[in-house]
Amino acid sequence: MHNRQADYINTWKRSTIIVVLNVLLCTRIKILSK
């Protein structure tokens, strides 16, 4: 049970990092394209 919760938290952190990186990349592209 504890391991499953830890895996869920790790997956959530990984997903959050991916989303943040994608947002930063999109904003950088928008700034460069202006």
Coordinates of N, CA and C in Angstrom, one line a residue:
M1 N 0.8 -1.2 0.0 CA 0.0 0.0 0.0 C 0.9 1.2 0.0
H2 N 1.9 1.2 0.9 CA 2.8 2.4 0.9 C 3.5 2.6 -0.4
N3 N 4.0 1.4 -0.9 CA 4.8 1.5 -2.2 C 3.9 2.0 -3.3
R4 N 2.7 1.6 -3.3 CA 1.8 2.1 -4.4 C 1.6 3.6 -4.3
Q5 N 1.4 4.1 -3.1 CA 1.3 5.5 -2.9 C 2.5 6.3 -3.3
A6 N 3.7 5.7 -3.0 CA 5.0 6.3 -3.4 C 5.1 6.4 -4.9
D7 N 4.7 5.3 -5.6 CA 4.7 5.2 -7.0 C 3.8 6.3 -7.6
Y8 N 2.6 6.4 -7.0 CA 1.7 7.4 -7.5 C 2.2 8.8 -7.4
I9 N 2.9 9.1 -6.2 CA 3.5 10.4 -6.0 C 4.6 10.7 -7.0
N10 N 5.4 9.7 -7.3 CA 6.5 9.8 -8.2 C 6.0 10.1 -9.6
T11 N 4.9 9.3 -10.0 CA 4.3 9.5 -11.3 C 3.7 10.9 -11.4
W12 N 3.1 11.4 -10.3 CA 2.5 12.7 -10.4 C 3.6 13.8 -10.5
K13 N 4.7 13.6 -9.8 CA 5.8 14.6 -9.9 C 6.4 14.6 -11.3
R14 N 6.6 13.4 -11.9 CA 7.1 13.3 -13.2 C 6.2 14.0 -14.2
S15 N 4.9 13.7 -14.1 CA 3.9 14.4 -15.0 C 3.9 15.9 -14.9
T16 N 4.0 16.4 -13.6 CA 4.0 17.8 -13.4 C 5.3 18.4 -14.0
I17 N 6.4 17.8 -13.9 CA 7.7 18.3 -14.5 C 7.5 18.3 -16.0
I18 N 7.0 17.3 -16.6 CA 6.8 17.3 -18.1 C 5.9 18.4 -18.5
V19 N 4.8 18.6 -17.8 CA 3.9 19.7 -18.1 C 4.6 21.1 -18.0
V20 N 5.3 21.3 -17.0 CA 6.0 22.6 -16.8 C 7.0 22.8 -17.9
L21 N 7.8 21.7 -18.3 CA 8.8 21.9 -19.3 C 8.1 22.2 -20.7
N22 N 6.9 21.5 -20.9 CA 6.2 21.8 -22.1 C 5.7 23.3 -22.2
V23 N 5.2 23.8 -21.1 CA 4.8 25.2 -21.0 C 5.9 26.1 -21.3
L24 N 7.1 25.9 -20.6 CA 8.2 26.7 -20.8 C 8.7 26.7 -22.3
L25 N 8.7 25.5 -22.9 CA 9.1 25.4 -24.3 C 8.1 26.1 -25.2
C26 N 6.8 26.0 -24.9 CA 5.8 26.7 -25.8 C 6.0 28.2 -25.6
T27 N 6.2 28.7 -24.4 CA 6.4 30.2 -24.2 C 7.6 30.6 -24.9
R28 N 8.7 29.8 -24.8 CA 9.9 30.2 -25.5 C 9.7 30.3 -27.0
I29 N 9.0 29.3 -27.6 CA 8.8 29.4 -29.0 C 7.9 30.6 -29.4
K30 N 6.9 30.9 -28.6 CA 6.1 32.1 -28.9 C 6.9 33.4 -28.8
I31 N 7.8 33.5 -27.9 CA 8.7 34.7 -27.7 C 9.6 34.7 -29.0
L32 N 10.2 33.6 -29.3 CA 11.2 33.6 -30.5 C 10.5 33.9 -31.8
S33 N 9.2 33.5 -31.9 CA 8.5 33.6 -33.2 C 8.0 35.1 -33.4
K34 N 8.0 35.9 -32.3 CA 7.5 37.3 -32.5 C 8.5 38.1 -33.4

